[in-house]
Amino acid sequence: MTAITPEPPKHLKARALKPGSRRPAKELCSECGLCDTYYIHYVKAACAFLNQQFPDLETQTHGRSRDLDNADDCYFGVYQRMMAARKREPIPGAQWTGIVSSTAIAMLEKGLVEGVVCVQSSEHDRFQPKPIIARTREEILAARVNKPTLSPNLSVLEQVQQSRMKRLLVIGVGCQIQALRTVEQQLGLEKLYVLGTPCVDNVTRAGLQKFLETTSRSPETVVYYEFMQDFRVHFKHEDGSTETVPFFGLNTRELKDVFAPSCMSCFDYVNGLADLVVGYMGAPFGWQWIVVRNERGQEMLDLVQDQLEVQPVFSQGDRRQAVQQSIPAYDKGVTLPMWAAKLMGVVIDKIGPRGLEYARFSIDSHFTRNYLYVKRNYPEKLMAHVPEFAKRIVSQYKLPKS
Ligand code: FAD
Ligand code: SF4
């Protein structure tokens, strides 16, 4: 194994700080981890909450920025192909069927990369993230399933240079990847691959506790949850049982302050700067949604293609009325009685948006909510922070004046 030389590049040396000691984005910080490393030197340019630079980073990464006159580009970012897929043999305990973990394992074992940045759980708390650079199949598998809390994935970046690694895969969510793309050239790598997931409504560890206590019948036994395409939150418990709660029955007044300010100000739901994105929201229930953004993304997907069942994406229904109605309901913190919420969930599930139209529903609902949040709380940031594609999406709706 290569000897480890714990020496940062000379011009960055003085900047290494104690973890958590500096956060230039202040309360908007998403704890992406960059500021726990000597790459804090680049924070003003790199931080997703201090410098919105989608067009430049998209051009650097994919060779072009989004075509704003193309509705699919506006919603889903630069891409070459989209599909729905699931593993023929799902990985037990993965968030969905484990396409992310399987791709990472294939890349490592076929020698495309020497390490994988991913996030395991701390020994004491399954929801407390512990970022690592995995070098074995077992370490990647131990990182499977979402840690539904802000995770400092980039805090391990110093170790990349120290280990003299030249080929790396990073798994991460949008804010982490925006910062990563800005410092990419400084990492001393020959090749970087990025496998992203969509991300929305993340929380601090304390916020997660409040969410679980407000929403689940048994917060202490939850091992996994997901906001699913059937308009319900699905909780899986330690004993293997599943609990579902309709979106429309969530206690929005209580939950309004639960989501991190970074996530209330984020417009990168679809992880526009990853090479390959694996989520679920544009796919039928039980399937995963794959977005190949560039050649590197295709190279990654090719490695696991024979493990997958695949079908084309589709789009059904019209989201717009449901989104428009949800704007004042969320704004005023309206909570429906559970019987009405269940009924509404059933009706919307039968006649509501599906496939890519469900993804658009979710993007529209979050972008309108987040636009209002930034406008009210950070009016001086609004114009520069909200990217053009998000302004176009939000402009389809009537928002409250103040
Ligand atoms: P697995 O094989 O189980 O692997 C999961 C991977 O995620 C692991 O490699 C791990 O390193 C990484 N990871 C876990 N937690 C974090 C974290 N906090 N930050 C960064 N990386 C992490 N998809 C949608 O379509 N819509 C959504 O609204 C949506 N919200 C999400 C919110 C969060 C916080 C996260 C982490 C993911 C979200 N996703 C969303 C993606 C989706 O839930 C699945 O993660 C994705 O489909 C991959 O499933 P899998 O079974 O292939 O993953
Ligand atoms: Fe630093 Fe990341 Fe927080 Fe921005 S989001 S202040 S780059 S740790």
Short mmCIF file of C-alpha atoms and ligand atoms in Angstrom, two decimals:
data_model
loop_
_atom_site.label_atom_id
_atom_site.label_comp_id
_atom_site.label_asym_id
_atom_site.label_seq_id
_atom_site.Cartn_x
_atom_site.Cartn_y
_atom_site.Cartn_z
CA MET A 1 0.00 0.00 0.00
CA THR A 2 1.19 3.54 -0.76
CA ALA A 3 2.75 5.38 2.18
CA ILE A 4 0.58 8.15 3.57
CA THR A 5 2.09 11.64 3.54
CA PRO A 6 -0.16 13.89 5.63
CA GLU A 7 1.06 17.03 3.88
CA PRO A 8 -1.41 19.51 2.36
CA PRO A 9 -0.25 21.53 -0.65
CA LYS A 10 1.90 24.42 0.64
CA HIS A 11 -0.48 27.23 -0.29
CA LEU A 12 -3.32 25.55 1.63
CA LYS A 13 -1.37 24.42 4.69
CA ALA A 14 -2.23 27.31 6.96
CA ARG A 15 -5.94 26.91 6.32
CA ALA A 16 -6.56 23.47 7.89
CA LEU A 17 -8.96 24.08 10.78
CA LYS A 18 -10.66 22.14 13.53
CA PRO A 19 -13.84 20.41 12.18
CA GLY A 20 -16.86 22.68 12.49
CA SER A 21 -14.86 25.73 13.54
CA ARG A 22 -15.67 27.84 10.45
CA ARG A 23 -18.78 27.93 8.31
CA PRO A 24 -18.80 30.93 5.96
CA ALA A 25 -22.35 30.15 4.80
CA LYS A 26 -23.45 30.47 8.45
CA GLU A 27 -26.99 29.16 9.03
CA LEU A 28 -27.30 28.20 5.36
CA CYS A 29 -24.42 25.71 5.69
CA SER A 30 -25.41 22.18 4.70
CA GLU A 31 -22.39 20.63 6.49
CA CYS A 32 -21.04 19.35 3.18
CA GLY A 33 -17.63 18.87 4.86
CA LEU A 34 -15.49 21.09 2.60
CA CYS A 35 -14.81 23.51 5.44
CA ASP A 36 -13.42 20.70 7.62
CA THR A 37 -10.50 20.44 5.17
CA TYR A 38 -7.77 22.74 3.91
CA TYR A 39 -9.93 23.22 0.79
CA ILE A 40 -11.83 25.77 2.88
CA HIS A 41 -9.40 28.06 1.08
CA TYR A 42 -11.81 27.83 -1.91
CA VAL A 43 -15.05 28.18 0.03
CA LYS A 44 -16.16 31.53 -1.38
CA ALA A 45 -16.13 30.09 -4.88
CA ALA A 46 -17.12 26.52 -4.00
CA CYS A 47 -19.93 26.76 -1.44
CA ALA A 48 -23.33 26.09 -3.03
CA PHE A 49 -24.88 28.67 -0.70
CA LEU A 50 -22.36 31.45 -1.33
CA ASN A 51 -21.87 31.14 -5.09
CA GLN A 52 -24.50 29.79 -7.46
CA GLN A 53 -22.64 28.86 -10.66
CA PHE A 54 -24.64 26.13 -12.41
CA PRO A 55 -24.02 27.21 -16.03
CA ASP A 56 -20.22 27.32 -15.57
CA LEU A 57 -19.99 24.06 -13.65
CA GLU A 58 -22.36 22.30 -16.07
CA THR A 59 -20.20 23.39 -19.00
CA GLN A 60 -17.04 22.26 -17.19
CA THR A 61 -18.61 18.88 -16.36
CA HIS A 62 -20.88 18.00 -19.28
CA GLY A 63 -19.53 20.21 -22.07
CA ARG A 64 -22.69 22.38 -22.13
CA SER A 65 -25.13 24.06 -19.76
CA ARG A 66 -28.89 23.43 -19.63
CA ASP A 67 -30.91 24.52 -22.63
CA LEU A 68 -33.49 26.73 -20.91
CA ASP A 69 -35.85 26.47 -23.88
CA ASN A 70 -35.98 22.70 -23.48
CA ALA A 71 -38.44 21.84 -20.68
CA ASP A 72 -36.78 18.50 -19.83
CA ASP A 73 -33.34 20.14 -19.55
CA CYS A 74 -34.85 22.80 -17.29
CA TYR A 75 -36.33 20.16 -14.97
CA PHE A 76 -33.83 17.31 -15.06
CA GLY A 77 -30.54 18.99 -16.05
CA VAL A 78 -28.13 18.08 -18.86
CA TYR A 79 -28.61 14.42 -19.76
CA GLN A 80 -28.04 11.84 -22.48
CA ARG A 81 -30.48 9.11 -21.38
CA MET A 82 -33.08 8.42 -18.70
CA MET A 83 -34.65 5.11 -17.74
CA ALA A 84 -36.35 3.21 -14.94
CA ALA A 85 -34.37 0.25 -13.57
CA ARG A 86 -34.18 -2.14 -10.67
CA LYS A 87 -31.71 -4.79 -9.66
CA ARG A 88 -32.80 -8.35 -10.51
CA GLU A 89 -31.37 -9.34 -7.14
CA PRO A 90 -31.78 -6.35 -4.81
CA ILE A 91 -29.19 -5.79 -2.09
CA PRO A 92 -30.85 -6.50 1.27
CA GLY A 93 -30.94 -3.36 3.42
CA ALA A 94 -30.24 -0.93 0.53
CA GLN A 95 -32.41 2.19 0.26
CA TRP A 96 -34.14 0.90 -2.89
CA THR A 97 -32.61 -1.99 -4.85
CA GLY A 98 -28.96 -1.02 -4.31
CA ILE A 99 -27.99 0.25 -7.79
CA VAL A 100 -25.73 2.86 -6.16
CA SER A 101 -23.82 0.34 -4.02
CA SER A 102 -23.59 -2.18 -6.91
CA THR A 103 -22.16 0.44 -9.28
CA ALA A 104 -19.57 1.49 -6.70
CA ILE A 105 -18.54 -2.13 -6.07
CA ALA A 106 -18.22 -2.83 -9.81
CA MET A 107 -16.08 0.28 -10.33
CA LEU A 108 -13.75 -0.69 -7.50
CA GLU A 109 -13.49 -4.37 -8.39
CA LYS A 110 -12.98 -3.73 -12.11
CA GLY A 111 -10.18 -1.31 -11.28
CA LEU A 112 -11.77 1.92 -12.60
CA VAL A 113 -11.18 3.54 -9.21
CA GLU A 114 -8.98 2.98 -6.18
CA GLY A 115 -11.43 4.34 -3.62
CA VAL A 116 -15.07 5.41 -3.13
CA VAL A 117 -16.21 8.36 -1.01
CA CYS A 118 -19.43 7.24 0.67
CA VAL A 119 -21.08 7.49 4.07
CA GLN A 120 -21.52 4.81 6.71
CA SER A 121 -23.37 5.20 10.03
CA SER A 122 -21.66 5.88 13.34
CA GLU A 123 -21.38 2.83 15.64
CA HIS A 124 -23.71 4.43 18.22
CA ASP A 125 -26.44 5.93 16.05
CA ARG A 126 -27.68 4.54 12.72
CA PHE A 127 -28.70 8.02 11.53
CA GLN A 128 -25.41 9.73 12.40
CA PRO A 129 -23.33 9.91 9.20
CA LYS A 130 -19.68 8.76 9.10
CA PRO A 131 -18.06 9.59 5.74
CA ILE A 132 -15.24 7.30 4.59
CA ILE A 133 -13.13 6.43 1.57
CA ALA A 134 -14.10 2.80 0.97
CA ARG A 135 -11.49 0.49 -0.54
CA THR A 136 -13.35 -2.82 -0.29
CA ARG A 137 -16.74 -4.28 -1.26
CA GLU A 138 -17.57 -4.71 2.45
CA GLU A 139 -16.90 -1.04 3.22
CA ILE A 140 -19.16 0.06 0.33
CA LEU A 141 -21.93 -2.29 1.45
CA ALA A 142 -21.67 -0.94 4.99
CA ALA A 143 -22.51 2.50 3.54
CA ARG A 144 -25.75 1.33 1.85
CA VAL A 145 -29.09 2.98 2.77
CA ASN A 146 -29.72 6.73 3.21
CA LYS A 147 -28.50 8.57 6.27
CA PRO A 148 -31.37 11.09 6.17
CA THR A 149 -29.29 13.81 7.83
CA LEU A 150 -26.81 16.46 6.64
CA SER A 151 -23.60 14.57 6.00
CA PRO A 152 -20.06 16.03 5.75
CA ASN A 153 -19.02 13.72 2.88
CA LEU A 154 -16.31 16.11 1.66
CA SER A 155 -14.55 16.04 5.04
CA VAL A 156 -12.52 13.07 3.76
CA LEU A 157 -11.12 15.00 0.76
CA GLU A 158 -7.77 15.66 2.47
CA GLN A 159 -7.25 11.92 2.74
CA VAL A 160 -7.52 11.60 -1.06
CA GLN A 161 -4.41 13.65 -1.62
CA GLN A 162 -2.61 12.16 1.37
CA SER A 163 -3.19 8.63 0.06
CA ARG A 164 -1.90 9.61 -3.41
CA MET A 165 -4.99 8.06 -4.95
CA LYS A 166 -5.38 8.91 -8.64
CA ARG A 167 -8.79 7.49 -9.56
CA LEU A 168 -11.76 8.17 -7.33
CA LEU A 169 -15.54 7.73 -7.22
CA VAL A 170 -17.53 10.16 -5.07
CA ILE A 171 -21.12 9.36 -4.08
CA GLY A 172 -23.04 12.39 -2.89
CA VAL A 173 -25.97 14.81 -2.95
CA GLY A 174 -26.18 18.09 -4.89
CA CYS A 175 -24.63 20.59 -2.46
CA GLN A 176 -21.66 18.28 -1.84
CA ILE A 177 -21.14 17.79 -5.58
CA GLN A 178 -21.31 21.53 -6.37
CA ALA A 179 -18.43 22.17 -3.95
CA LEU A 180 -16.55 19.11 -5.19
CA ARG A 181 -16.74 20.26 -8.83
CA THR A 182 -15.20 23.60 -7.89
CA VAL A 183 -12.16 22.05 -6.20
CA GLU A 184 -11.93 19.03 -8.55
CA GLN A 185 -8.76 20.30 -10.26
CA GLN A 186 -7.00 20.73 -6.91
CA LEU A 187 -7.34 17.10 -5.80
CA GLY A 188 -4.41 15.75 -7.84
CA LEU A 189 -6.61 13.10 -9.51
CA GLU A 190 -6.26 11.62 -12.97
CA LYS A 191 -9.92 10.65 -13.08
CA LEU A 192 -12.94 11.56 -10.98
CA TYR A 193 -16.33 9.83 -11.32
CA VAL A 194 -19.42 11.22 -9.58
CA LEU A 195 -22.45 9.10 -8.72
CA GLY A 196 -25.19 11.37 -7.38
CA THR A 197 -28.58 10.93 -5.79
CA PRO A 198 -31.38 13.49 -5.86
CA CYS A 199 -31.91 15.07 -2.45
CA VAL A 200 -34.53 17.21 -0.78
CA ASP A 201 -35.77 18.15 2.70
CA ASN A 202 -32.73 16.95 4.62
CA VAL A 203 -32.42 17.64 8.33
CA THR A 204 -29.93 17.93 11.16
CA ARG A 205 -29.82 14.98 13.56
CA ALA A 206 -32.00 16.96 16.02
CA GLY A 207 -34.44 17.84 13.22
CA LEU A 208 -34.68 14.18 12.26
CA GLN A 209 -35.65 13.29 15.82
CA LYS A 210 -38.46 15.85 15.72
CA PHE A 211 -39.66 14.58 12.32
CA LEU A 212 -39.73 10.96 13.54
CA GLU A 213 -41.46 11.89 16.80
CA THR A 214 -44.07 14.03 15.02
CA THR A 215 -44.79 11.55 12.24
CA SER A 216 -44.09 7.90 13.18
CA ARG A 217 -45.99 5.72 15.65
CA SER A 218 -42.65 4.31 16.92
CA PRO A 219 -39.78 6.76 16.28
CA GLU A 220 -37.15 4.73 18.12
CA THR A 221 -37.52 1.62 15.92
CA VAL A 222 -37.40 3.35 12.49
CA VAL A 223 -34.50 2.01 10.40
CA TYR A 224 -35.39 3.66 7.09
CA TYR A 225 -37.90 6.06 5.56
CA GLU A 226 -38.70 7.51 2.16
CA PHE A 227 -41.23 9.95 0.71
CA MET A 228 -42.64 7.66 -2.01
CA GLN A 229 -44.38 8.13 -5.36
CA ASP A 230 -47.70 6.95 -3.85
CA PHE A 231 -47.89 10.24 -1.88
CA ARG A 232 -47.08 8.52 1.40
CA VAL A 233 -44.07 8.45 3.71
CA HIS A 234 -43.00 4.81 4.17
CA PHE A 235 -41.26 3.96 7.45
CA LYS A 236 -39.57 0.58 7.88
CA HIS A 237 -39.21 -0.60 11.47
CA GLU A 238 -36.66 -2.91 13.16
CA ASP A 239 -39.14 -5.81 13.18
CA GLY A 240 -39.53 -5.57 9.37
CA SER A 241 -43.00 -3.96 9.49
CA THR A 242 -43.87 -0.99 7.27
CA GLU A 243 -45.84 2.06 8.41
CA THR A 244 -47.26 4.54 5.87
CA VAL A 245 -48.37 8.12 6.54
CA PRO A 246 -50.04 10.21 3.80
CA PHE A 247 -48.11 13.38 2.79
CA PHE A 248 -51.27 15.40 3.18
CA GLY A 249 -51.60 14.29 6.82
CA LEU A 250 -48.16 15.56 7.87
CA ASN A 251 -48.20 18.11 10.64
CA THR A 252 -46.85 20.89 8.42
CA ARG A 253 -47.08 23.54 11.17
CA GLU A 254 -44.81 21.49 13.46
CA LEU A 255 -42.57 20.40 10.63
CA LYS A 256 -42.09 23.80 9.01
CA ASP A 257 -38.86 24.50 10.86
CA VAL A 258 -37.55 20.95 10.78
CA PHE A 259 -35.90 21.03 7.37
CA ALA A 260 -32.41 22.58 7.34
CA PRO A 261 -32.26 26.20 6.02
CA SER A 262 -29.78 24.92 3.39
CA CYS A 263 -32.40 22.52 2.04
CA MET A 264 -35.08 25.23 2.11
CA SER A 265 -32.77 27.29 -0.14
CA CYS A 266 -31.63 24.53 -2.50
CA PHE A 267 -32.51 24.31 -6.21
CA ASP A 268 -30.36 21.30 -7.09
CA TYR A 269 -32.88 18.58 -6.31
CA VAL A 270 -31.76 16.47 -9.32
CA ASN A 271 -28.00 16.71 -8.69
CA GLY A 272 -27.22 18.47 -11.96
CA LEU A 273 -23.43 18.10 -11.72
CA ALA A 274 -23.14 14.34 -11.16
CA ASP A 275 -22.11 12.07 -14.07
CA LEU A 276 -24.82 9.52 -13.22
CA VAL A 277 -27.86 10.10 -11.00
CA VAL A 278 -29.81 7.32 -9.28
CA GLY A 279 -33.05 8.26 -7.53
CA TYR A 280 -36.65 7.07 -7.70
CA MET A 281 -38.96 9.97 -8.39
CA GLY A 282 -39.22 9.70 -12.21
CA ALA A 283 -39.85 5.93 -12.09
CA PRO A 284 -42.89 3.74 -11.30
CA PHE A 285 -43.33 2.63 -7.70
CA GLY A 286 -40.65 0.07 -6.72
CA TRP A 287 -38.29 1.10 -9.56
CA GLN A 288 -35.30 3.43 -9.55
CA TRP A 289 -34.85 6.43 -11.83
CA ILE A 290 -31.57 6.64 -13.73
CA VAL A 291 -30.22 9.79 -15.41
CA VAL A 292 -27.04 9.43 -17.48
CA ARG A 293 -25.59 12.93 -17.84
CA ASN A 294 -22.38 12.28 -19.79
CA GLU A 295 -19.92 9.63 -21.10
CA ARG A 296 -18.49 8.92 -17.64
CA GLY A 297 -22.01 8.26 -16.38
CA GLN A 298 -22.61 5.83 -19.25
CA GLU A 299 -19.30 4.09 -18.53
CA MET A 300 -20.43 3.57 -14.93
CA LEU A 301 -23.87 2.29 -15.87
CA ASP A 302 -22.42 -0.14 -18.44
CA LEU A 303 -20.64 -1.95 -15.61
CA VAL A 304 -23.91 -2.99 -13.93
CA GLN A 305 -26.24 -3.17 -16.93
CA ASP A 306 -26.34 -6.98 -16.82
CA GLN A 307 -27.57 -6.87 -13.18
CA LEU A 308 -30.56 -4.66 -14.08
CA GLU A 309 -34.09 -4.97 -15.35
CA VAL A 310 -34.83 -1.81 -17.36
CA GLN A 311 -37.89 -0.04 -18.80
CA PRO A 312 -38.41 3.34 -20.53
CA VAL A 313 -39.50 6.35 -18.50
CA PHE A 314 -43.05 7.61 -19.04
CA SER A 315 -45.13 10.62 -18.06
CA GLN A 316 -48.82 10.67 -17.14
CA GLY A 317 -51.27 13.23 -15.70
CA ASP A 318 -51.02 16.97 -15.06
CA ARG A 319 -49.33 18.18 -11.89
CA ARG A 320 -50.02 21.90 -12.17
CA GLN A 321 -53.30 22.22 -10.30
CA ALA A 322 -52.08 20.05 -7.42
CA VAL A 323 -48.90 22.14 -7.12
CA GLN A 324 -50.83 25.44 -7.20
CA GLN A 325 -53.16 24.21 -4.46
CA SER A 326 -50.30 22.99 -2.30
CA ILE A 327 -48.60 26.42 -2.22
CA PRO A 328 -51.00 28.24 0.16
CA ALA A 329 -51.68 25.02 2.11
CA TYR A 330 -47.99 24.63 2.93
CA ASP A 331 -47.55 28.34 3.48
CA LYS A 332 -50.30 28.48 6.09
CA GLY A 333 -49.26 25.21 7.71
CA VAL A 334 -52.61 23.52 7.05
CA THR A 335 -52.90 19.96 8.44
CA LEU A 336 -55.80 17.80 7.28
CA PRO A 337 -57.56 15.36 9.62
CA MET A 338 -56.11 11.87 9.04
CA TRP A 339 -59.25 10.45 7.37
CA ALA A 340 -59.30 13.32 4.84
CA ALA A 341 -55.53 13.01 4.26
CA LYS A 342 -55.88 9.26 3.59
CA LEU A 343 -58.78 9.84 1.21
CA MET A 344 -56.92 12.57 -0.64
CA GLY A 345 -53.83 10.33 -0.88
CA VAL A 346 -55.89 7.51 -2.40
CA VAL A 347 -57.60 9.82 -4.92
CA ILE A 348 -54.35 11.53 -6.00
CA ASP A 349 -52.60 8.16 -6.24
CA LYS A 350 -55.35 6.97 -8.64
CA ILE A 351 -55.62 10.04 -10.87
CA GLY A 352 -52.51 12.06 -10.02
CA PRO A 353 -49.20 12.61 -11.81
CA ARG A 354 -47.03 9.57 -12.51
CA GLY A 355 -43.53 8.85 -13.81
CA LEU A 356 -41.71 11.99 -14.96
CA GLU A 357 -44.83 14.06 -14.20
CA TYR A 358 -44.57 12.98 -10.54
CA ALA A 359 -40.91 14.12 -10.58
CA ARG A 360 -42.04 17.49 -12.00
CA PHE A 361 -44.74 17.69 -9.29
CA SER A 362 -42.11 17.19 -6.60
CA ILE A 363 -39.65 19.64 -8.19
CA ASP A 364 -42.34 22.33 -8.63
CA SER A 365 -43.63 21.95 -5.05
CA HIS A 366 -40.14 22.25 -3.57
CA PHE A 367 -38.90 25.03 -5.85
CA THR A 368 -41.95 27.25 -5.20
CA ARG A 369 -41.64 26.66 -1.44
CA ASN A 370 -37.88 27.32 -1.51
CA TYR A 371 -38.22 30.41 -3.70
CA LEU A 372 -40.62 31.91 -1.15
CA TYR A 373 -38.27 30.95 1.69
CA VAL A 374 -35.26 32.69 0.09
CA LYS A 375 -37.38 35.71 -0.90
CA ARG A 376 -38.61 36.17 2.67
CA ASN A 377 -35.46 35.31 4.59
CA TYR A 378 -32.61 36.33 2.27
CA PRO A 379 -34.13 38.86 -0.17
CA GLU A 380 -30.68 40.26 -0.98
CA LYS A 381 -29.59 36.80 -2.23
CA LEU A 382 -32.68 35.98 -4.28
CA MET A 383 -31.61 37.09 -7.76
CA ALA A 384 -28.11 35.60 -7.74
CA HIS A 385 -28.82 32.48 -5.71
CA VAL A 386 -31.85 31.16 -7.63
CA PRO A 387 -30.64 29.69 -10.94
CA GLU A 388 -32.38 30.68 -14.20
CA PHE A 389 -33.88 27.21 -14.71
CA ALA A 390 -35.53 27.39 -11.29
CA LYS A 391 -36.88 30.90 -11.96
CA ARG A 392 -38.54 29.55 -15.12
CA ILE A 393 -40.11 26.67 -13.21
CA VAL A 394 -41.39 28.91 -10.41
CA SER A 395 -42.79 31.46 -12.88
CA GLN A 396 -45.50 28.96 -13.91
CA TYR A 397 -47.26 29.52 -10.57
CA LYS A 398 -49.05 32.29 -8.72
CA LEU A 399 -47.18 32.90 -5.46
CA PRO A 400 -48.35 34.88 -2.41
CA LYS A 401 -47.25 38.54 -2.72
CA SER A 402 -45.28 38.67 0.55
P1 FAD B 1 -27.89 2.28 -1.74
O1 FAD B 1 -27.22 1.20 -2.51
O2 FAD B 1 -28.64 1.96 -0.48
O3 FAD B 1 -26.77 3.39 -1.41
C1 FAD B 1 -27.08 4.63 -0.82
C2 FAD B 1 -25.86 5.54 -0.97
O4 FAD B 1 -26.23 6.85 -0.53
C3 FAD B 1 -24.65 5.11 -0.17
O5 FAD B 1 -23.57 4.88 -1.04
C4 FAD B 1 -24.35 6.28 0.76
O6 FAD B 1 -22.95 6.58 0.75
C5 FAD B 1 -25.14 7.45 0.16
N1 FAD B 1 -25.72 8.33 1.17
C6 FAD B 1 -26.52 7.96 2.19
N2 FAD B 1 -26.88 9.02 2.91
C7 FAD B 1 -26.28 10.10 2.36
C8 FAD B 1 -26.26 11.50 2.66
N3 FAD B 1 -26.95 12.00 3.69
N4 FAD B 1 -25.52 12.34 1.87
C9 FAD B 1 -24.83 11.83 0.80
N5 FAD B 1 -24.81 10.52 0.47
C10 FAD B 1 -25.54 9.67 1.23
N6 FAD B 1 -34.37 10.31 -4.62
C11 FAD B 1 -35.45 10.82 -5.24
O7 FAD B 1 -35.77 10.40 -6.35
N7 FAD B 1 -36.19 11.83 -4.65
C12 FAD B 1 -35.88 12.34 -3.42
O8 FAD B 1 -36.57 13.23 -2.91
C13 FAD B 1 -34.72 11.84 -2.75
N8 FAD B 1 -34.33 12.35 -1.54
C14 FAD B 1 -33.16 11.89 -0.96
C15 FAD B 1 -32.70 12.47 0.22
C16 FAD B 1 -31.49 12.06 0.79
C17 FAD B 1 -30.99 12.70 2.05
C18 FAD B 1 -30.71 11.04 0.16
C19 FAD B 1 -29.38 10.59 0.74
C20 FAD B 1 -31.18 10.44 -1.01
C21 FAD B 1 -32.40 10.85 -1.58
N9 FAD B 1 -32.87 10.29 -2.78
C22 FAD B 1 -33.98 10.79 -3.40
C23 FAD B 1 -32.17 9.14 -3.40
C24 FAD B 1 -32.83 7.79 -3.02
O9 FAD B 1 -33.43 7.84 -1.75
C25 FAD B 1 -31.79 6.64 -3.01
O10 FAD B 1 -30.68 7.04 -2.22
C26 FAD B 1 -31.26 6.32 -4.37
O11 FAD B 1 -32.32 5.95 -5.21
C27 FAD B 1 -30.25 5.17 -4.31
O12 FAD B 1 -30.84 4.00 -3.83
P2 FAD B 1 -29.97 2.65 -3.77
O13 FAD B 1 -30.80 1.54 -3.19
O14 FAD B 1 -29.36 2.44 -5.11
O15 FAD B 1 -28.84 3.12 -2.71
FE1 SF4 B 2 -18.51 25.13 4.00
FE2 SF4 B 2 -19.99 23.22 2.80
FE3 SF4 B 2 -21.00 24.65 4.86
FE4 SF4 B 2 -20.62 25.85 2.48
S1 SF4 B 2 -22.07 24.14 2.91
S2 SF4 B 2 -20.07 26.69 4.52
S3 SF4 B 2 -18.75 24.80 1.75
S4 SF4 B 2 -19.26 23.20 4.96
#
